[in-house]
Coordinates of C-alpha atoms in Angstrom, one line a residue:
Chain A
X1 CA 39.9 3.3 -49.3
X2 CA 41.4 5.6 -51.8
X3 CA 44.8 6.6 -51.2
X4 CA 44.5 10.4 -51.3
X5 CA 41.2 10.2 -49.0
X6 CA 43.5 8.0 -46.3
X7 CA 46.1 10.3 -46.4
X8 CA 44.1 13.3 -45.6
X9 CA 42.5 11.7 -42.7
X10 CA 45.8 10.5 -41.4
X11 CA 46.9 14.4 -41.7
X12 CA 43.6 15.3 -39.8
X13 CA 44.1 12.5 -37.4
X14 CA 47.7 13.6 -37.0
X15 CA 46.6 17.1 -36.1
X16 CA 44.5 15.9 -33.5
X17 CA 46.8 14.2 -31.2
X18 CA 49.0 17.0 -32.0
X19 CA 46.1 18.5 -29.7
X20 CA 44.4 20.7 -32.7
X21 CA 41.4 20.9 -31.2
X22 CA 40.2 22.7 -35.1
X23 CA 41.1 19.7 -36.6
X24 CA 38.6 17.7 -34.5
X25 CA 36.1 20.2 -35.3
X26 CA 36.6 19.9 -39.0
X27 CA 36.1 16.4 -38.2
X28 CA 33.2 17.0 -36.3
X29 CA 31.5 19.1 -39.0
X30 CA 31.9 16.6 -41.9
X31 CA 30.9 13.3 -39.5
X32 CA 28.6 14.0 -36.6
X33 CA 25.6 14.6 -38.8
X34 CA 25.8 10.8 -39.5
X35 CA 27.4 10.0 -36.2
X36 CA 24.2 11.8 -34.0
X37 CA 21.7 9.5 -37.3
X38 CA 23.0 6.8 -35.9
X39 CA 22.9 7.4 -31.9
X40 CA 19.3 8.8 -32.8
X41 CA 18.8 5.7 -34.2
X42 CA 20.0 3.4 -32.2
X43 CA 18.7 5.5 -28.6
X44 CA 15.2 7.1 -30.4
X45 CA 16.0 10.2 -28.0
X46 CA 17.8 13.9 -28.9
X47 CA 19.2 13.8 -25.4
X48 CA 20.7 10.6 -25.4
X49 CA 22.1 10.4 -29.0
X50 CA 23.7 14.2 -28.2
X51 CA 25.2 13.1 -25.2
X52 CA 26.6 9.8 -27.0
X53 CA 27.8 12.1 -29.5
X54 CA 29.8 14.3 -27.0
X55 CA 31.2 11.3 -25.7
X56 CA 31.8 9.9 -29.2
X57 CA 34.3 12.8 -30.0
X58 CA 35.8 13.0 -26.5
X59 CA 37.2 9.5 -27.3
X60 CA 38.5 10.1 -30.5
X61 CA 40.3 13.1 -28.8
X62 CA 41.9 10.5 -26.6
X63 CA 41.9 8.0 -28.9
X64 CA 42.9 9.7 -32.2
X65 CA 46.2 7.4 -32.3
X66 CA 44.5 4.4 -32.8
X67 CA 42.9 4.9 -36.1
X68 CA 43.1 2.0 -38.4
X69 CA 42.9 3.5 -42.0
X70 CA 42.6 -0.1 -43.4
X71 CA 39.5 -0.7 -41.8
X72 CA 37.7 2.0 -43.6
X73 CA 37.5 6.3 -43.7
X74 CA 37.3 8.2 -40.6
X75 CA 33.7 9.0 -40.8
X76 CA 33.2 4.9 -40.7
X77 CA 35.5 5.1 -37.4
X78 CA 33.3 7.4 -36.1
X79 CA 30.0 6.0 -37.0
X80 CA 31.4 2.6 -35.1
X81 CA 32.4 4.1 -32.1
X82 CA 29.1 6.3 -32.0
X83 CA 27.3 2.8 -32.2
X84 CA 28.8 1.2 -29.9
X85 CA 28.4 4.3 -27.6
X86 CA 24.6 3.9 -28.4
X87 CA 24.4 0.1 -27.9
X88 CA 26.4 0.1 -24.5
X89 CA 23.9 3.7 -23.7
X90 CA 20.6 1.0 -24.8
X91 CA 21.6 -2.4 -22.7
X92 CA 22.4 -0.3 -19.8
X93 CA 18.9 1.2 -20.1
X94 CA 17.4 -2.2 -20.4
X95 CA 14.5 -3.5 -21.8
X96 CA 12.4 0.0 -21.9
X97 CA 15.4 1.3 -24.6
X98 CA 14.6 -1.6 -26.8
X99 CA 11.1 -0.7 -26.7
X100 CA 12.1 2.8 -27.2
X101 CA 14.0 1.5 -29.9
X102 CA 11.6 -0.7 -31.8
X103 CA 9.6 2.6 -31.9
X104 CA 12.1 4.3 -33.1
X105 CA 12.8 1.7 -36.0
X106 CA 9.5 1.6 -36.7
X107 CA 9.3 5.3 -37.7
X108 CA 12.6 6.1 -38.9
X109 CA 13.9 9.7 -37.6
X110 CA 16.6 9.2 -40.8
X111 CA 13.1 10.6 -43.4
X112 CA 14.1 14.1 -41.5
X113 CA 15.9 16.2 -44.6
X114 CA 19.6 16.2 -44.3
X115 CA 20.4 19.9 -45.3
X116 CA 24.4 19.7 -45.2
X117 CA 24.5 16.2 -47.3
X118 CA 26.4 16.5 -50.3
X119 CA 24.6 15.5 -53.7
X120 CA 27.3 12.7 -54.0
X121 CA 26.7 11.6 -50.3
X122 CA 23.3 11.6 -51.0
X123 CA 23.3 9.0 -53.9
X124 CA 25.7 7.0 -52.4
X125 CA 23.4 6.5 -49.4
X126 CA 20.7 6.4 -51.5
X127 CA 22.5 3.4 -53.0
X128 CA 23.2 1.6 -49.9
X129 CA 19.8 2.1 -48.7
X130 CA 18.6 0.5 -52.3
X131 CA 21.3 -2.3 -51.7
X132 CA 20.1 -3.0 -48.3
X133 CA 16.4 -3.1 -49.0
X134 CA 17.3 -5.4 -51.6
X135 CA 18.3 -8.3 -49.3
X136 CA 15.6 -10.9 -48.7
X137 CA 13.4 -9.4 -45.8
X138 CA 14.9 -11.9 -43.2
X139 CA 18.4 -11.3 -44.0
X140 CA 18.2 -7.5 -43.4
X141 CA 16.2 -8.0 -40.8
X142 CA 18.8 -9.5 -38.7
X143 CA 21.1 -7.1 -39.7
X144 CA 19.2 -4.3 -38.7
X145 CA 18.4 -5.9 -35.6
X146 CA 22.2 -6.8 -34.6
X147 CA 23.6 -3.3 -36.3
X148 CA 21.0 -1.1 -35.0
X149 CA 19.6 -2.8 -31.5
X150 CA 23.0 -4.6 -30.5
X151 CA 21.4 -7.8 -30.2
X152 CA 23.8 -11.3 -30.7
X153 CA 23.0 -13.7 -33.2
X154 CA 21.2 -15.7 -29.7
X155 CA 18.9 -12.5 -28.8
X156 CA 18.2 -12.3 -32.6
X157 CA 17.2 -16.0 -32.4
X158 CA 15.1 -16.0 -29.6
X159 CA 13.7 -12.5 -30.2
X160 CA 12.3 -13.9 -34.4
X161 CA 11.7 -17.4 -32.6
X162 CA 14.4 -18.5 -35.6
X163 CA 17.0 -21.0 -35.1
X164 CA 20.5 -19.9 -34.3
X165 CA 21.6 -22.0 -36.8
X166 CA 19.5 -20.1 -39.5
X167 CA 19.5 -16.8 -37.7
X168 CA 23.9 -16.9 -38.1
X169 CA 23.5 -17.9 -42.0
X170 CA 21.2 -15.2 -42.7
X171 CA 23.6 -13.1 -40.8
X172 CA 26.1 -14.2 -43.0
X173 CA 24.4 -14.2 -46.4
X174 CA 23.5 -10.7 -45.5
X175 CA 26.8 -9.4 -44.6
X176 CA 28.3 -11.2 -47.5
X177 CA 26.0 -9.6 -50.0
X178 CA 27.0 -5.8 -48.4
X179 CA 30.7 -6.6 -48.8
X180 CA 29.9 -7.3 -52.3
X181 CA 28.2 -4.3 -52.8
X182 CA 31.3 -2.6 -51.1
X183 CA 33.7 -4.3 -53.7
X184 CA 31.2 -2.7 -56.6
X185 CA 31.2 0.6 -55.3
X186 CA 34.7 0.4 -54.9
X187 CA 34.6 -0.8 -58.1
X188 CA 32.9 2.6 -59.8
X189 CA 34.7 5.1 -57.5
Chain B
X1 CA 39.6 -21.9 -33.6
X2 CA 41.0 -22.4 -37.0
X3 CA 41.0 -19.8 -39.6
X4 CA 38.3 -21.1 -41.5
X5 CA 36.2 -20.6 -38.3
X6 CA 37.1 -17.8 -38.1
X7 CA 36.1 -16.2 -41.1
X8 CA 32.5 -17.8 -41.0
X9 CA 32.3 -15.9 -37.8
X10 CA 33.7 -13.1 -38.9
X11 CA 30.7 -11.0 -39.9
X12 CA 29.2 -11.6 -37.0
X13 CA 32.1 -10.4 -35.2
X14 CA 32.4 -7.0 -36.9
X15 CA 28.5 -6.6 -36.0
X16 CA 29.4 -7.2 -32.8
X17 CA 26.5 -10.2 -32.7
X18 CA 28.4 -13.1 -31.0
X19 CA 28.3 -14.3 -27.4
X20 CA 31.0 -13.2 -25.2
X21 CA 32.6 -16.6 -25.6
X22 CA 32.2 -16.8 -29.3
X23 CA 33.8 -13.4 -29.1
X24 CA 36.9 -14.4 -26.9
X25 CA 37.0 -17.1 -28.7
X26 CA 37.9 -14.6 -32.0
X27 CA 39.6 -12.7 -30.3
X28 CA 42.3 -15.6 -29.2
X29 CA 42.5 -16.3 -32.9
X30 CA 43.6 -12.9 -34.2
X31 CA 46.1 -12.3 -31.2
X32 CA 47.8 -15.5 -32.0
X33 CA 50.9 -15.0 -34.5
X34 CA 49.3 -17.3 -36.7
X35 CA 50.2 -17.9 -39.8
X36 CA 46.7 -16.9 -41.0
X37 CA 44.9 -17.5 -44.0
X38 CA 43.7 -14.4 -44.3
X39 CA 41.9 -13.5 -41.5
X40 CA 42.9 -9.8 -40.6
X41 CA 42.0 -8.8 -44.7
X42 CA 39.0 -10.5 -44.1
X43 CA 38.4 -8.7 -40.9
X44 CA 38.8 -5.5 -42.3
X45 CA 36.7 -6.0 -44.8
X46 CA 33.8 -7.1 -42.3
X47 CA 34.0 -4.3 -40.4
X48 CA 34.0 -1.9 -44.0
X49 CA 30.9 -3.6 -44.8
X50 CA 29.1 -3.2 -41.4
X51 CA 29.7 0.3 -41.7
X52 CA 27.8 0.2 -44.8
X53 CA 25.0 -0.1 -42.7
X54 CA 25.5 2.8 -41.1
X55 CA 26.1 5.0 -44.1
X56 CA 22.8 3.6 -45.3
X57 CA 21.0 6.7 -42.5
X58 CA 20.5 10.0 -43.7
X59 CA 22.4 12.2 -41.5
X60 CA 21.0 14.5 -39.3
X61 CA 22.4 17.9 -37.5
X62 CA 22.4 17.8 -34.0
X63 CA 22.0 20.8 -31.7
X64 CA 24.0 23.6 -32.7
X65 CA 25.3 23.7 -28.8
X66 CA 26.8 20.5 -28.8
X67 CA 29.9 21.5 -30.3
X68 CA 30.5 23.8 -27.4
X69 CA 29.6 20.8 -24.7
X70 CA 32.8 18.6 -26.4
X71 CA 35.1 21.8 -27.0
X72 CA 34.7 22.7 -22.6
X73 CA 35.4 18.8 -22.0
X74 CA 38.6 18.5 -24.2
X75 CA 41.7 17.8 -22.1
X76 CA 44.7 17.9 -23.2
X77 CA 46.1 15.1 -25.6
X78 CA 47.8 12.5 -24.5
X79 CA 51.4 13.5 -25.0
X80 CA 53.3 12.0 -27.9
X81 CA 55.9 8.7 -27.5
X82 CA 58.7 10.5 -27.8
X83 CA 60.8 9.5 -30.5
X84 CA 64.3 7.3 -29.0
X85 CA 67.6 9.6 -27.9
X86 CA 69.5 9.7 -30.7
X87 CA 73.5 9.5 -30.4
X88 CA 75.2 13.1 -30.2
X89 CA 77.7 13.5 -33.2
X90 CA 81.3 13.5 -32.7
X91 CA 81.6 17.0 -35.1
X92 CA 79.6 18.7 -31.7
X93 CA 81.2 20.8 -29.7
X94 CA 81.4 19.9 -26.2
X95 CA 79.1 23.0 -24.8
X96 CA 76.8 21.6 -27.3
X97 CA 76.6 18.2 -25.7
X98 CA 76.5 19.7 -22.1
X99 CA 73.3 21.6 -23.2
X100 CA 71.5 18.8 -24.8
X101 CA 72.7 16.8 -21.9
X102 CA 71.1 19.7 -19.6
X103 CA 68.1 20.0 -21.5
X104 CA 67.7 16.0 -21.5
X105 CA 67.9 16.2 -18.3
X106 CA 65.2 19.0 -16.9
X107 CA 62.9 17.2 -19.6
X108 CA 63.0 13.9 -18.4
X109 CA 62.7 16.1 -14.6
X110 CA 59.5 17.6 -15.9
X111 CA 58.4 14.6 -17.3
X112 CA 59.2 12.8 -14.4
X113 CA 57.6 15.3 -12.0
X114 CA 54.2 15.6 -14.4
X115 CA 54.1 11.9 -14.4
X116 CA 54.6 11.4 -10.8
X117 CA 52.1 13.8 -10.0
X118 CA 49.8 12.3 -12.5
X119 CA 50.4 8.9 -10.2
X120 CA 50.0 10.8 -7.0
X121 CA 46.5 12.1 -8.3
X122 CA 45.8 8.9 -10.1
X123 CA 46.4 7.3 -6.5
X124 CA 44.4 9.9 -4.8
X125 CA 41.3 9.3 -6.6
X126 CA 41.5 5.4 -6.4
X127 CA 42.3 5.3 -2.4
X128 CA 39.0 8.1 -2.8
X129 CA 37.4 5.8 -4.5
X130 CA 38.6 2.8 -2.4
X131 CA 37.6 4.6 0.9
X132 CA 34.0 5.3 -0.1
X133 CA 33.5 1.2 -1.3
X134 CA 34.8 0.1 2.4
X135 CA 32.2 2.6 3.6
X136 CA 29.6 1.3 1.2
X137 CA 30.6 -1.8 1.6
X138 CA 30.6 -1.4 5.9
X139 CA 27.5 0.8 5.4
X140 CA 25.4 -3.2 3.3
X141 CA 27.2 -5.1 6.1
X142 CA 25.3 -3.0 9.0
X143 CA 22.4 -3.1 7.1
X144 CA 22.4 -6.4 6.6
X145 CA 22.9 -7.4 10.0
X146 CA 20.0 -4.9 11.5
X147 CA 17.8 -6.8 8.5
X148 CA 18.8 -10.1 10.0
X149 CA 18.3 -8.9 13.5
X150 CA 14.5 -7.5 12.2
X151 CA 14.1 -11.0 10.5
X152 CA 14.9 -12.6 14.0
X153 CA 12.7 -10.2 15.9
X154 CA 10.1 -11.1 13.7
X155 CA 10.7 -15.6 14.3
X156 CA 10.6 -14.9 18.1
X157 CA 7.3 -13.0 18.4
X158 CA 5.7 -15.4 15.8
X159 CA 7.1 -18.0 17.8
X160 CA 5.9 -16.2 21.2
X161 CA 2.5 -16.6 19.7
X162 CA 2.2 -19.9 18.9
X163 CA -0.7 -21.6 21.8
X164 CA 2.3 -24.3 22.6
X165 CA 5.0 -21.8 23.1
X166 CA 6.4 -21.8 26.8
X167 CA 8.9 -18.9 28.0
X168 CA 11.2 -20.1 30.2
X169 CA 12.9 -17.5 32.9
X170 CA 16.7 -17.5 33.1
X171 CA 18.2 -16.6 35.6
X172 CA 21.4 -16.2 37.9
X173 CA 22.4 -19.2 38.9
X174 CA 23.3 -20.2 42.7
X175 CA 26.0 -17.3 44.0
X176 CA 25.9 -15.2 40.4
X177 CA 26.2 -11.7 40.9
X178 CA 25.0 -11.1 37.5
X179 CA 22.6 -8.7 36.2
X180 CA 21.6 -10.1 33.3
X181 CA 18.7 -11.7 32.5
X182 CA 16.9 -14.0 30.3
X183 CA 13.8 -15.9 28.5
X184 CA 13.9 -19.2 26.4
X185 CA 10.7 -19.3 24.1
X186 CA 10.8 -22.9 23.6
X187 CA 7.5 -24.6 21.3
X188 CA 8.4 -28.5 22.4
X189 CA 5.3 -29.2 19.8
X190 CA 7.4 -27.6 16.8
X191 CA 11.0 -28.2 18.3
X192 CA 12.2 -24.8 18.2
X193 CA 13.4 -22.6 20.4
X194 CA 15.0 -18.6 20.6
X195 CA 16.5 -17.5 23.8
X196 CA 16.6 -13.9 24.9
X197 CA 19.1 -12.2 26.8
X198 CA 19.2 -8.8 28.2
X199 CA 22.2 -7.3 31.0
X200 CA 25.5 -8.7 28.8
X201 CA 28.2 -7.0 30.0
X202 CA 30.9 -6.3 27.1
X203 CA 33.7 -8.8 26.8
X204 CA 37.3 -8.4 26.0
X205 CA 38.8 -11.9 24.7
X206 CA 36.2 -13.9 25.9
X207 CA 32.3 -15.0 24.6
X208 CA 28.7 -15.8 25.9
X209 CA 28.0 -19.2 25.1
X210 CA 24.2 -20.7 25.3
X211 CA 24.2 -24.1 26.3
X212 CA 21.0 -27.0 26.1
X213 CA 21.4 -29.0 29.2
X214 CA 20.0 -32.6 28.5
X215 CA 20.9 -35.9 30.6
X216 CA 23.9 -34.4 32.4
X217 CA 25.2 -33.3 29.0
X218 CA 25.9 -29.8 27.9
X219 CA 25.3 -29.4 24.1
X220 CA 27.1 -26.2 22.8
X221 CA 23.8 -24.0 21.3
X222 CA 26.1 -21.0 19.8
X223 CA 27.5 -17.7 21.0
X224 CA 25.0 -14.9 22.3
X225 CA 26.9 -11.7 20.9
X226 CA 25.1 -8.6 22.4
X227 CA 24.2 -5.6 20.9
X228 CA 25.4 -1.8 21.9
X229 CA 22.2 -2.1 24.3
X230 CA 23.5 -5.4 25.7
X231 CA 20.8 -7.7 24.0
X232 CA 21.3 -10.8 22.3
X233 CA 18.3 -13.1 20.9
X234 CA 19.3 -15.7 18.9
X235 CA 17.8 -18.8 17.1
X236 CA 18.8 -22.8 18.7
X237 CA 19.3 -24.9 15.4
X238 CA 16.5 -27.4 15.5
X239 CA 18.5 -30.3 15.2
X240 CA 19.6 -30.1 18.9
X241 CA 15.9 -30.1 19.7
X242 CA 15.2 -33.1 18.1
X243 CA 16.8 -35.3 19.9
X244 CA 15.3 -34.7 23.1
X245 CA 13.6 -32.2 25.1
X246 CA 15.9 -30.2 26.9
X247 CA 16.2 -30.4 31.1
X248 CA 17.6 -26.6 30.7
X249 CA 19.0 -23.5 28.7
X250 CA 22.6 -22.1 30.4
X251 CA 24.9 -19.5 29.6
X252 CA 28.5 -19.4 30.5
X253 CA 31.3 -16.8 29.6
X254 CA 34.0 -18.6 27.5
X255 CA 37.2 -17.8 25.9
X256 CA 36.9 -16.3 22.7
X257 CA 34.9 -18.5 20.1
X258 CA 33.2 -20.3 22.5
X259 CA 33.9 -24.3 23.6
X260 CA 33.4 -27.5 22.8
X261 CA 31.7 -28.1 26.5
X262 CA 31.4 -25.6 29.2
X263 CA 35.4 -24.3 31.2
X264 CA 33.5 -22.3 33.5
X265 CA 30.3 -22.1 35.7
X266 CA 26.7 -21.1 34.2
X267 CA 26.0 -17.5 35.6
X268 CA 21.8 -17.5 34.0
X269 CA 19.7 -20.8 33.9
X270 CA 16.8 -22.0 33.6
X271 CA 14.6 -25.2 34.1
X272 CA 12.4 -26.2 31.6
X273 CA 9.5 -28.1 33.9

């Protein structure tokens, strides 16, 4: 992460658990569009991925301290805990979310136009989606299924019918390759 | 878990895709002082790249209200470590020192106060919280027990049923003033048996005790423990059938959890002819 970019969202951070409660909402505005993509995502329903959301940004609230700039921007901080929001939201709603899910996947809500996406957000997510559909169908598919339905590497096995074995090196390859891609875009930034 | 383990399991980690165990097992790895061969950096970079697959979604505006929702809900921050007390310079003057002192002391008052209250509400809501799980808990238990009785109920009119069944009467025995009365339903075919009792008095420190009467011996059949309406039906393990037909069913009134062989006189009986 580039220094200057860190440094802000430490100030923004800061200001939060000063208890600026503007700060969070300048927070809010530049990450919950991708935050609420990825609770839609994960939980196929408005309802659910809104309330995951308001939980999402309750925690970082609380939890505002605890922000790790080396593992990545603030918006990827609040993407993870919005997923993990989502995932704990779709086991506790059993099987029924994961067919709700696999609907969901199937016809992605992300097509819907994202009005407030800046033209540089835009290609760069256009290049992640590129890099992502690039990886051999089996790899991303394991990805997908552990990023976006929570599943371990042993529900990924027995859901594809795939050895472990197999399923945790596609896992790997896949990841590898998106690190990569992370290096290069590091690379041109 | 060595290092290198560690890092081949490391994507899966930051996807969150291992088994609780594999997970612990991680986990272990990082908290321990190490050295490490590179494990945190490659941690972080894990988790960077998972997120890539979250910035690979098109964002998407949720309800304009939702804003609102999080801005009601916001509580107060948790307040701030406070930074250590530093030394008061020698160049102060005294009044100065006395203030700080003062003001030192009404903070960490406040603080203390706000924090005990915070425990005293903290301790409300858990002895709340403890309070309603004994209830729940008390509420399963009676439940449970009226299910078990309903499951018995259920044995003894099947049992009642059966062609072979007899019922035999008990009752007071020779100079028993007691009220109480009773049935064995006894199948000798099947070798099982339930014994009814109606009349028990409550008991303070002592216990109803159903005995099989069989060549002069008294074998201990359990503890009849009556109901608010003074019933007890239980079930005699099938075992003590087994090894011969019983002469008779007795009941005697026995210290508290019952005895090995009858310390007082039967008050019910009854004769299985």
């Amino acid at each position: 992460m580039e220094g200057a970019a860190a440094a802000a969202d430490r100030e923004q951070l800061d200001r939060v658990i000063r208890g600026d409660s503007s700060a969070l909402r300048a927070i809010y505005d530049r990450c919950s569009g991708r935050a609420f993509a990825i609770a839609l995502k994960v939980l196929g329903t408005r309802p659910d991925a809104e309330e995951v959301l308001q939980e999402t940004f309750l925690e970082i609230w609380k939890r505002a301290r605890e922000y790790d700039p080396r593992r990545g921007g603030i918006e990827g901080w609040v993407v993870t805990i919005a997923r993990s929001r989502s995932i704990d939201r779709l086991r506790a709603r059993g099987a029924a979310a994961a067919h709700l899910s696999n609907v969901s996947a199937a016809n992605p809500i992300s097509d819907a136009a994202p009005p407030l996406e800046a033209a540089e957000q835009r290609q760069n997510r256009e290049r992640i989606h590129a890099a992502l559909q690039s990886l051999p169908a089996e790899q991303r598919t394991v990805l997908e299924l552990a990023y976006f339905e929570g599943l371990s590497q042993r529900e990924i096995a027995e859901r594809t019918g795939d050895p472990l074995g197999t399923v945790k090196t596609r896992v790997r390859l896949g990841m590898e390759k998106m690190a990569l891609m992370l290096g290069e875009r590091e690379g041109l930034s | 878990m060595n290092c290198s383990a560690f890092k081949e399991n490391v994507w899966a980690y930051a996807l969150d895709a291992l088994d609780p165990a594999e997970r612990a097992e991680c986990d272990r790895h990082l908290a321990d002082g190490g050295p490490h061969e590179g494990c945190p950096a490659a941690l972080n970079r894990a988790i960077e790249a998972a997120g890539l697959l979250g910035s690979s979604v098109a964002p998407i505006q949720p309800s304009p209200g939702v804003w609102g929702k999080i801005e009601a809900r916001l509580d107060p921050p948790p307040s701030r470590a406070r930074e250590p007390a530093r030394q008061p310079r020698r160049s102060w003057f005294p009044w100065a020192v006395a203030m700080a002192a003062a003001t030192a002391c009404a903070i960490a008052i406040v603080i203390g106060m706000s924090y005990r209250s915070e425990l005293r509400a903290k301790n409300a809501q858990l002895a709340q919280a403890s309070a309603a799980a004994a209830e729940r808990a008390q509420c399963l238990q009676e439940l449970e027990a009226m299910r078990r009785n309903v499951d018995v109920q259920k044995q003894a009119l099947a049992l009642l049923e059966l062609p072979s069944t007899k019922v035999v009467p008990l009752g007071p025995s020779a100079g028993s003033q007691t009220a109480s009365r009773g049935s064995a339903i006894f199948n000798p075919e099947q070798q099982r048996a339930m014994v009814l009792v109606s009349a028990l008095a409550p008991t303070v420190g002592k216990d109803y005790e159903l005995w099989i009467i069989r060549g002069g011996d008294a074998i201990n059949a359990g503890l009849l423990r009556p109901g608010p309406d003074g019933r007890s039906l239980v079930a005699v393990d099938p075992k003590l059938l087994q090894a011969g037909r019983p002469e008779k069913f007795a009941v005697t009134l026995e210290p508290a959890g019952g005895s090995e062989k009858p310390t007082t006189t039967p008050f019910l009986i009854g004769d299985v002819t």
